[in-house]
XYZ file of C-alpha atoms in Angstrom:
547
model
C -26.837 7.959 7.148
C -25.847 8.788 10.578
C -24.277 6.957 13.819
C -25.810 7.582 17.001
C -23.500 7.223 19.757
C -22.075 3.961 18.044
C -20.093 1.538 19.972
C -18.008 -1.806 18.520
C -16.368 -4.335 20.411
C -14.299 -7.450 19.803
C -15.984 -10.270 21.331
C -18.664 -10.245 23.818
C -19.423 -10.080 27.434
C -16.862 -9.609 30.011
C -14.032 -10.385 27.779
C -15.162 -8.069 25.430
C -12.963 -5.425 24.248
C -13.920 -2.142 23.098
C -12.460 -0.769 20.332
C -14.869 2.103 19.210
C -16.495 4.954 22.109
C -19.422 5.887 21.205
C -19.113 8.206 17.726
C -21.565 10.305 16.615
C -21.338 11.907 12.908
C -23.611 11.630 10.095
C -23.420 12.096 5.997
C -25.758 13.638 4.140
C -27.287 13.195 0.532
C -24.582 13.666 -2.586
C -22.083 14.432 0.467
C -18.567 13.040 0.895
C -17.356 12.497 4.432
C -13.552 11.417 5.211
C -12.940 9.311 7.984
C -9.214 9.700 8.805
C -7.124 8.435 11.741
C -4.221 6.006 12.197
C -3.716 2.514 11.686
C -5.879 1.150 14.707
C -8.210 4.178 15.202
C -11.252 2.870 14.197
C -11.962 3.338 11.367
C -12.390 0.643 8.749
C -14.865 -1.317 12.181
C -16.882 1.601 12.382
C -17.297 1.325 8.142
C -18.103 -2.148 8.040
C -20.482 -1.746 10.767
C -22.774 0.336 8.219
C -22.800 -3.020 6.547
C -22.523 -5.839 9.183
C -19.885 -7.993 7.330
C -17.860 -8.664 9.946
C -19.811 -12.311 12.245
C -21.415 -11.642 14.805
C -19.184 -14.441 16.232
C -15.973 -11.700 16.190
C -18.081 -8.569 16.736
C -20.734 -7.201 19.233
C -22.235 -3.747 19.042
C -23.117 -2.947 22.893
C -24.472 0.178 22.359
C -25.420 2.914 19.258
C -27.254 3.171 16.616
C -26.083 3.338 12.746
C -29.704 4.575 10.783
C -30.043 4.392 7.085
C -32.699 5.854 5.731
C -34.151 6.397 9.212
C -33.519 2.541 10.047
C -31.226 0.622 12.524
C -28.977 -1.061 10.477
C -28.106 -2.876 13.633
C -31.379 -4.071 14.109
C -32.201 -5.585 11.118
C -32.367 -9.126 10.323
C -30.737 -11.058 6.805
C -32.777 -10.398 5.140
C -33.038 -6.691 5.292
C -29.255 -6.865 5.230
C -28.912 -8.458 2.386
C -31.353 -5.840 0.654
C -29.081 -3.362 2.023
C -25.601 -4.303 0.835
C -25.194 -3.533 -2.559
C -28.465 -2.028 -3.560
C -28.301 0.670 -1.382
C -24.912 0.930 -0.181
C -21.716 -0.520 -1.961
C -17.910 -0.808 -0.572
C -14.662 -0.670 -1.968
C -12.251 -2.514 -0.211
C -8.788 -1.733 0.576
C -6.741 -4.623 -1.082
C -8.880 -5.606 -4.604
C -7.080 -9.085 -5.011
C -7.678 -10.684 -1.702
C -11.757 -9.180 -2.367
C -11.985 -10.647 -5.334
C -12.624 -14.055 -5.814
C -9.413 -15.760 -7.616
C -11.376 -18.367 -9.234
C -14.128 -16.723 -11.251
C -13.523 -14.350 -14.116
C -14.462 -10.257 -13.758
C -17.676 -11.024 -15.714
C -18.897 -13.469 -13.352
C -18.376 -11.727 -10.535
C -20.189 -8.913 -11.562
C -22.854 -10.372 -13.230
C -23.424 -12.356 -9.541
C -23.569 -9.487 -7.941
C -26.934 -7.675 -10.227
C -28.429 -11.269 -10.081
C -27.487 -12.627 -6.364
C -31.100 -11.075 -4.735
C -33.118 -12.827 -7.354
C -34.763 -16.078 -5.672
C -35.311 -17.708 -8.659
C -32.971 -18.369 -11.255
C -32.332 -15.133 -13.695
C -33.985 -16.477 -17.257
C -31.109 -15.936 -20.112
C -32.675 -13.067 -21.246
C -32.168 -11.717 -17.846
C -28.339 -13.065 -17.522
C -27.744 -11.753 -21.217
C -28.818 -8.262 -19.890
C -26.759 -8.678 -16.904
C -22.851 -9.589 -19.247
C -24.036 -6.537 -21.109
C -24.410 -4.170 -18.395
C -21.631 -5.849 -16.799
C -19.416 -5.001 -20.157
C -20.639 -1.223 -19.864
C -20.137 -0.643 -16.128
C -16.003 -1.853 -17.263
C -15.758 0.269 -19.778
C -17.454 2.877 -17.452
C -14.580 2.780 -14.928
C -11.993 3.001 -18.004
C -11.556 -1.188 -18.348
C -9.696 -0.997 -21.893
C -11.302 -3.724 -24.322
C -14.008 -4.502 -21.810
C -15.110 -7.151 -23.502
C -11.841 -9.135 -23.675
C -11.110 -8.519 -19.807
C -14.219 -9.536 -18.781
C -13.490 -13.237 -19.348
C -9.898 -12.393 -17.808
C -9.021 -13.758 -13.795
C -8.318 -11.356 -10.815
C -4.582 -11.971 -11.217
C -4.726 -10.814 -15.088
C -5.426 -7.962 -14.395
C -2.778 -4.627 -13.206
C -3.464 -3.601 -9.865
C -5.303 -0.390 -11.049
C -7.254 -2.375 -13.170
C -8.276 -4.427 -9.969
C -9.405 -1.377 -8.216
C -11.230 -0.434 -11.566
C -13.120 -4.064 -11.056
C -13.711 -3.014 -7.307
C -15.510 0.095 -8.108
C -17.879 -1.422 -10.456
C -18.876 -4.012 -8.646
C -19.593 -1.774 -5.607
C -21.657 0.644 -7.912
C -23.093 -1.582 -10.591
C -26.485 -1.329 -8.535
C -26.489 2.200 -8.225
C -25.949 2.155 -4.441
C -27.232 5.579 -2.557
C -23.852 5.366 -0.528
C -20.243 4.366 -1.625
C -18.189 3.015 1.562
C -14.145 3.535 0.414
C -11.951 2.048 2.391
C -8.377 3.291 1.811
C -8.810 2.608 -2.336
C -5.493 3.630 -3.696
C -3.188 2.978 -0.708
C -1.379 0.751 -2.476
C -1.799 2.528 -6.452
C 1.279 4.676 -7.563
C 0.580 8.225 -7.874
C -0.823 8.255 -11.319
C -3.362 5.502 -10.874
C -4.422 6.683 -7.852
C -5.163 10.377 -9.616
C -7.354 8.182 -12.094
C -9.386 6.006 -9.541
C -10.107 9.336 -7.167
C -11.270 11.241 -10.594
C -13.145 8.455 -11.452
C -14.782 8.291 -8.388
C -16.061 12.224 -8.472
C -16.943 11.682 -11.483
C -19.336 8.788 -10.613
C -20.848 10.432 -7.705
C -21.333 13.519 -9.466
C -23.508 11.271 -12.195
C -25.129 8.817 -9.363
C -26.054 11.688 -6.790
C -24.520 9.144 -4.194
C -23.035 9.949 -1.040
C -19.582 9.009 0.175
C -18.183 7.399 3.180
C -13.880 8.028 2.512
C -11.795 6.430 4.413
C -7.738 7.050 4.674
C -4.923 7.844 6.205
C -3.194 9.809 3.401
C -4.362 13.391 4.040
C -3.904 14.986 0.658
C -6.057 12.155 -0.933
C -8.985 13.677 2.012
C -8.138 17.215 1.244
C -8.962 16.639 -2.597
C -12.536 14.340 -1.977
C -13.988 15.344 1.180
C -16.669 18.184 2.100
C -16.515 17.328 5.503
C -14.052 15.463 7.744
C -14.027 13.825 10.753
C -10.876 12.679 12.431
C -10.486 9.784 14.837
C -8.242 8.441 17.399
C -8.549 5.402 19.975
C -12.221 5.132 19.007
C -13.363 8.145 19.461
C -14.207 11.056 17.219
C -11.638 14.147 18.517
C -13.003 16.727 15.277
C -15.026 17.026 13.128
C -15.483 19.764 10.538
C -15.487 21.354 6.994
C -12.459 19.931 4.916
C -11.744 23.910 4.166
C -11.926 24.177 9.036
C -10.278 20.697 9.690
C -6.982 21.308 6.990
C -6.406 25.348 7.796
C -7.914 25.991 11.336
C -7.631 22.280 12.808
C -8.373 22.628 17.120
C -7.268 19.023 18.126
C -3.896 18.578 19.001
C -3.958 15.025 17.093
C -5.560 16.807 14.163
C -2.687 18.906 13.976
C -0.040 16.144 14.328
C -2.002 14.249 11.856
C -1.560 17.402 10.042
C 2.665 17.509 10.871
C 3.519 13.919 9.242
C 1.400 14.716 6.425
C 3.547 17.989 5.701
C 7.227 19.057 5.012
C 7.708 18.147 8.708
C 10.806 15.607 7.843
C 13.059 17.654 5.597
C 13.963 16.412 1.993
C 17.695 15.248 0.971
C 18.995 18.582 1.060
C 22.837 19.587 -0.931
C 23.738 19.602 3.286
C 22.436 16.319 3.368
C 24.156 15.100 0.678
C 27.468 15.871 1.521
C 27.402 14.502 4.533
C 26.354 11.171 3.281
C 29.001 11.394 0.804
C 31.784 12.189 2.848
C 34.564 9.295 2.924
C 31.928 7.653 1.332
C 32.409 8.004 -2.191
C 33.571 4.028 -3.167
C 30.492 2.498 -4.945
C 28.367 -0.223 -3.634
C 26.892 -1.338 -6.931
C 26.844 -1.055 -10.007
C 24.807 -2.242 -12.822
C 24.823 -1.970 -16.870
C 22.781 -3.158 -19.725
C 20.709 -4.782 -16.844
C 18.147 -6.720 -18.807
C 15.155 -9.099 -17.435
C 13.125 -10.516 -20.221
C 9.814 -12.660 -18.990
C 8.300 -15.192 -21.971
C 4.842 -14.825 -23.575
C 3.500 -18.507 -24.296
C 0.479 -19.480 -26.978
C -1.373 -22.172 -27.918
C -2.198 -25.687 -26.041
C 1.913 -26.626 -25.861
C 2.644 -23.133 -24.246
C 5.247 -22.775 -26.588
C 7.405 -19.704 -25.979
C 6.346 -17.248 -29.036
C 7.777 -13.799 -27.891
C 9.759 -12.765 -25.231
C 8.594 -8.859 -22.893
C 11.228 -6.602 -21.496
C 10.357 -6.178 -17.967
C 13.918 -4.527 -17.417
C 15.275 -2.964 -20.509
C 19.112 -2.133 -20.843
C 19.166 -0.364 -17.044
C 22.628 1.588 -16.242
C 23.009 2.987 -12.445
C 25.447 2.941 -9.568
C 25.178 3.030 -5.967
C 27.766 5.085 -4.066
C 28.381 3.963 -0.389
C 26.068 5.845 2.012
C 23.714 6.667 -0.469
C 20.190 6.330 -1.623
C 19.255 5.863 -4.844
C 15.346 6.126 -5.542
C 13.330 4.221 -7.957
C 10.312 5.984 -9.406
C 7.265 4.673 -11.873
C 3.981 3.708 -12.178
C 2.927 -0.026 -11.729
C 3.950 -2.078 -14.033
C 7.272 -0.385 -14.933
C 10.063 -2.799 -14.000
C 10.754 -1.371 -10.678
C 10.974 -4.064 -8.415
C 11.529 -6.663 -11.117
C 14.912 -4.505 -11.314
C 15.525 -4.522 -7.470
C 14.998 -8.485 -7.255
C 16.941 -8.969 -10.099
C 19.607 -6.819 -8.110
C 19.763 -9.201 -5.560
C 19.710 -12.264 -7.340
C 16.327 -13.305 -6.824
C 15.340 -12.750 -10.980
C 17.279 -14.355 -13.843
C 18.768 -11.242 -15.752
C 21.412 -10.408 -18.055
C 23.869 -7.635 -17.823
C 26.696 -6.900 -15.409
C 25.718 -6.799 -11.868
C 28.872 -5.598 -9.401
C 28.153 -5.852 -5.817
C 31.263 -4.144 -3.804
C 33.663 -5.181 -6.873
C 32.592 -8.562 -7.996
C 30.047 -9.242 -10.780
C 27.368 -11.849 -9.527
C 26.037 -12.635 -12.811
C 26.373 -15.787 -13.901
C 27.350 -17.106 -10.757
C 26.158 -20.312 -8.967
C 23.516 -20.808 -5.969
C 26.391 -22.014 -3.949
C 28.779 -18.986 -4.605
C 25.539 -16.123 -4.692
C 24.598 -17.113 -0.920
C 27.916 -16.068 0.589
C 27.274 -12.727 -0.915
C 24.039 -12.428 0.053
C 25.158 -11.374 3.707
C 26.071 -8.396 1.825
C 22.752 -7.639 0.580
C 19.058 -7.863 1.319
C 15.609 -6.942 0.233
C 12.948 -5.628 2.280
C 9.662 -6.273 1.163
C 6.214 -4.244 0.428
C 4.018 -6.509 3.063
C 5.933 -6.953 5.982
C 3.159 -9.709 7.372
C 3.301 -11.381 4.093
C 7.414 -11.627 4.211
C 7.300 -12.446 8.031
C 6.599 -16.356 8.528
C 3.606 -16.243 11.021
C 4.912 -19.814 12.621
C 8.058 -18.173 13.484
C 8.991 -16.271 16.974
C 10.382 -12.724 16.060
C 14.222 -14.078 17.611
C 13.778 -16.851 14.996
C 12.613 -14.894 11.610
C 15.116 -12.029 13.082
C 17.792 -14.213 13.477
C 17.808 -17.177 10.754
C 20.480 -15.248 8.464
C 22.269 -15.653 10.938
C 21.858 -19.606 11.388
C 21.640 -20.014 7.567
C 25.534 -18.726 7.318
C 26.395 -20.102 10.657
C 27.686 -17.082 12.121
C 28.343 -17.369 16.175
C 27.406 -19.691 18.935
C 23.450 -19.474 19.628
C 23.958 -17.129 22.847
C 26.151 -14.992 20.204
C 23.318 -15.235 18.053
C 21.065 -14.263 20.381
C 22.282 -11.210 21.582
C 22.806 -9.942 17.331
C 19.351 -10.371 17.493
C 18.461 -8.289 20.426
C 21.151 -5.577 19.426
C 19.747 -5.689 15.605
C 15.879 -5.339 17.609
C 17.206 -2.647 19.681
C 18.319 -0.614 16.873
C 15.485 -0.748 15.263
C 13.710 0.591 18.073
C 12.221 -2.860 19.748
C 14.797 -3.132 22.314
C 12.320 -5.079 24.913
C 12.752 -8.715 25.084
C 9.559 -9.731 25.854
C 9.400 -8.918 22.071
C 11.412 -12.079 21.055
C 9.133 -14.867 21.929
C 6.042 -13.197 20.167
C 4.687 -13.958 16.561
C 4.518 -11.124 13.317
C -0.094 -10.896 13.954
C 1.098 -9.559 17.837
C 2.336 -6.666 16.126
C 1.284 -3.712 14.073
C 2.127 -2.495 10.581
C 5.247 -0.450 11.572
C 6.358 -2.950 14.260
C 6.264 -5.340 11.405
C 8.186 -3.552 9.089
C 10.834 -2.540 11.649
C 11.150 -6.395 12.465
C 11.555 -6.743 8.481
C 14.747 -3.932 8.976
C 15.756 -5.815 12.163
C 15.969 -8.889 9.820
C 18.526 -7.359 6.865
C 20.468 -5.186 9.656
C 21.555 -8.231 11.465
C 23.749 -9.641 8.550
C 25.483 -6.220 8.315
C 24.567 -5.891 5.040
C 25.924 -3.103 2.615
C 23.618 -2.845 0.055
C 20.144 -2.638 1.184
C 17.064 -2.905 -1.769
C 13.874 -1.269 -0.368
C 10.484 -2.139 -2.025
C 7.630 -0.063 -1.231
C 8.213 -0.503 2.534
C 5.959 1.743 3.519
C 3.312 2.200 1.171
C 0.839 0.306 3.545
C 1.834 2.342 5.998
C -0.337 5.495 7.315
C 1.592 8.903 7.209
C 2.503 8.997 11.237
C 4.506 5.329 10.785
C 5.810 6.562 7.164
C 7.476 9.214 9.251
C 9.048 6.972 12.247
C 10.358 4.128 9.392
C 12.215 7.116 6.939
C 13.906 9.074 10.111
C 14.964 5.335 11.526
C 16.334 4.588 7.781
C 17.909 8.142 7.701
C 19.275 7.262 11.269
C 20.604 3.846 10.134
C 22.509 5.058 7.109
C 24.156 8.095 8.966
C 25.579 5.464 11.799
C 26.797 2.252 9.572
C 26.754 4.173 6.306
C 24.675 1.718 4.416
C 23.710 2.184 1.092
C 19.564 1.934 -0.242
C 18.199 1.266 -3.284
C 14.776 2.460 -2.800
C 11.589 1.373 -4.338
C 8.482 3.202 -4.553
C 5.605 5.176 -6.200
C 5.071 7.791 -3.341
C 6.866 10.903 -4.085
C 6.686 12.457 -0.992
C 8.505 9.660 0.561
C 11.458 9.474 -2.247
C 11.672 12.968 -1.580
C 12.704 12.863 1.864
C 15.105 9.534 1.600
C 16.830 9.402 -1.557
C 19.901 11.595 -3.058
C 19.141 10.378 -6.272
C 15.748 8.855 -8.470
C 15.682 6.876 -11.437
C 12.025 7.084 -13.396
C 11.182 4.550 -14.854
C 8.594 3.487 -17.802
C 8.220 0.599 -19.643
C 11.473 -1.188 -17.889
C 13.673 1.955 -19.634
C 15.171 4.758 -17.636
C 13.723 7.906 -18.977
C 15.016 10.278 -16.390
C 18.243 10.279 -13.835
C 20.012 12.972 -11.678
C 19.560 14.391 -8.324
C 16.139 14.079 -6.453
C 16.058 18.282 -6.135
C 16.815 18.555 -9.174
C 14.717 16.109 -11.083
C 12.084 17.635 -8.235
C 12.183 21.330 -8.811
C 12.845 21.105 -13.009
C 12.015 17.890 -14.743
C 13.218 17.209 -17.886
C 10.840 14.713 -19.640
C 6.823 14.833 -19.932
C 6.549 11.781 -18.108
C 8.610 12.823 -14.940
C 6.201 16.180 -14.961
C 3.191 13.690 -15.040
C 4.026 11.982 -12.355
C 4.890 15.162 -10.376
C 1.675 17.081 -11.012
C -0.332 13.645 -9.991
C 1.549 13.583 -6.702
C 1.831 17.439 -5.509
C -0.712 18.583 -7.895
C -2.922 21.342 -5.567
C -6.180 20.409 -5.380
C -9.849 22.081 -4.711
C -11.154 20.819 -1.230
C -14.255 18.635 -1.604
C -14.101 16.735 -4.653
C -17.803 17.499 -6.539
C -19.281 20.929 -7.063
């Protein structure tokens, strides 16, 4: 496969606008390229354009070629296309639950996709074959029970088991060339170990070539034989993984480089101290925190058993300090940070600066919930899209009726301006004007203006690429040295905990299996698990995944 001088634009004509600049690169047979760059770069347009899934109505191709198998892919017509996509080249998408389709179970959908290119209807012989292979192809990308998920729904399923589902429907025909587009972003560390073995492993066993696409460096340094790095639209390097990570020539391949290193220093004992310094009255504090969710049967739905989601959790939160929150999927962590905040019914005591919330009443939580807020994992998805950025930034304000609306107003601007989006011209704009980081800092801009103390963090910046992870932990760092706020922090990247928090929980199975100091539990971890999860994020890895 290789693109000739490729160009992509949104729109058509004079009002066109050009978003890739002509790239030229190419992949070989049983070879794994990475595509890296930045949010915005280019990269996931220049993928789909292998496949032409984006209309035709939203998307012109001026100039280029894309050739598979010596062909124009951008020549062909729908029916070639449709010979094309899946057969001989399969995709992964970034975000499994909005690719799958909500109302048909895993079976069908894979089952549709062997049969879709047959014009007549598949005999049942045919569709018998098709469950079966469907069954195998689970199992094949480690589905447990495969037979029993099969008939299970998109949102049964974990989100690694989603990804699972994604994979073998993108390689249940065998394709000659996998297209993944960032697939474990949004996996914690151990899942995503699983899903890039599993992928070696297929391609190793197909002979197929690979099309990678991310942001998060390490994940390229442990899949890719070659690289090729872009920026604005263009291609700036390309290159051996072995060239690109140790003798890099670009200056954005080496920045690229920067965020994805030790660049932003860890919590340091320094650090520490001078978080903790006048600081030392607690924030919150939580024991025997329990959230139990109910497991219904039969056609009544009675309630037969109850699962601990959050099982007897004890922690507190010193003032100016973060406290991180470590575990796979599935572990209770940000069932435990709503539940902080009063968005989960839970039992326990819950003391926010000296009073315990539990039990209390709608009426007498919303006072108190000036003094704490949650930032969420999808800033678009938390951000109403109807609502001007002064609005969504400044309805706490309006909800508790603090100041006259020029008062308000100005909050807003001075929350905006901390956060880095100081121009006005920002205020009258909507959350799509914006990207990922601008999003998330609006999300910050949102808590800061109620002067909160306590603020819960979940996963804010796990759909963020490694340059924006960067900006949104040095503004957090900045935020909590000036007002001395304190986070609880929510996440599965490692790398990220390590630089933010002075202290990590890990968490399995809504339990607490490991506490202390993040350099501590860091450098000599105490319990299997904790070790697991280390080795899966900093494990070093051989450059290019398949021998």
């Amino acid at each position: 496969m290789e693109y000739r001088n490729f160009h992509a634009a949104f729109g058509k004509g004079a009002t066109a606008t050009a978003v890739v600049h002509g790239i030229d690169f190419s992949i070989g047979e049983r070879e794994a390229v990475a595509l890296v760059g930045e949010s915005g770069s280019g990269k996931t347009v220049s993928a789909q354009g292998i496949l032409r899934l984006l209309s035709e109505e939203v998307i012109s191709y001026p100039a280029g070629e894309i050739l598979f198998e010596g062909k124009n892919v951008l020549a062909m017509d729908k029916e070639e296309l449709r010979a094309l996509r899946g057969r001989d080249a399969g995709m992964i998408f970034q975000e499994p639950m909005t690719s799958l389709n909500p109302l048909h179970t895993i079976e069908k959908q894979l089952v549709e996709s062997l049969t879709l290119r047959q014009k007549a209807a598949p005999l049942p012989a045919a569709r018998a074959e098709a469950r079966e292979t469907a069954c195998s192809w689970l199992e094949r990308v480690g589905i447990r029970d495969p037979a029993k998920r099969a008939s299970a729904y998109p949102h049964e399923l974990s989100g690694g088991e989603r990804q699972r589902v994604m994979i073998a429907l993108a390689l249940i025909n065998k394709p000659k060339l996998l297209i993944a587009d960032e697939p474990t972003t949004a996996l914690d560390v151990t899942v995503q170990d699983q899903i890039l073995t599993l992928i070696q492993t297929l391609r190793r066993e197909l002979g197929m070539a690979v099309l990678f696409i991310s942001h998060d460096l390490a994940v390229v340094r442990r899949v890719a034989d070659r690289v090729a790095v872009m920026r604005d639209g263009r291609i700036v390097e390309t290159g051996t993984a072995a060239d690109i990570f140790s003798r890099a020539q670009d200056p954005y391949t080496r920045s690229l480089m920067y965020f994805d290193g030790e660049a932003e220093p860890p919590c340091s004992e320094e650090t520490e101290t001078r978080g903790n310094e006048g600081m030392t009255r607690e924030v919150a504090r939580v024991a025997g925190l329990t959230v139990r969710f109910p497991l219904k049967k039969g056609i009544l739905r009675r309630t037969a058993s109850y699962i601990n989601a959050v099982d007897g959790v004890d922690f507190t939160v010193p003032r100016g300090r973060t406290l991180g929150i470590v575990g796979e999927s599935g572990s209770g962590k940000t069932t435990l940070g709503k539940a902080l905040v009063a968005l989960e019914k839970s039992r326990g005591e819950i003391v926010i600066e000296g009073r315990n919330i539990q039990g209390l009443r709608e009426a007498e939580i919303r006072p108190l919930r000036r003094r704490m807020q949650i930032l969420f994992q999808d800033p678009y998805g938390s951000l109403s899209p109807r609502m001007t950025v002064e609005h969504i930034v400044g309805e706490g304000l309006l909800i508790h009726r603090i100041g006259t609306a020029p008062e308000r107003r100005e909050r807003v601007r001075a929350a905006l301006r901390e956060v880095g989006m100081g121009d006005d011209r920002f205020l009258d704009r909507y959350p799509h004007e914006f990207s990922g980081g601008q999003r998330q800092r609006i999300g910050i801009a949102r808590a800061l203006v109620l002067e909160p103390a306590l603020l819960v963090l979940d996963e804010p910046t796990s759909s963020l690429d490694r340059a924006i992870q960067f900006q949104v932990v040095r503004l957090l760092r900045d935020l909590q040295e000036r007002r001395g706020l304190s986070y609880i922090f929510i996440s599965h990247d490692l790398r990220v905990v390590r630089r933010l928090c002075h202290e990590i929980l890990i968490m399995k199975a809504g339990k607490i299996v490991e506490a202390g100091p993040t350099r501590r539990v860091m450098e000599n971890p105490r319990e299997p698990y904790t070790r697991e999860l280390l080795r899966a994020a900093f494990a070093e890895t051989t450059t290019g995944g398949v021998p």
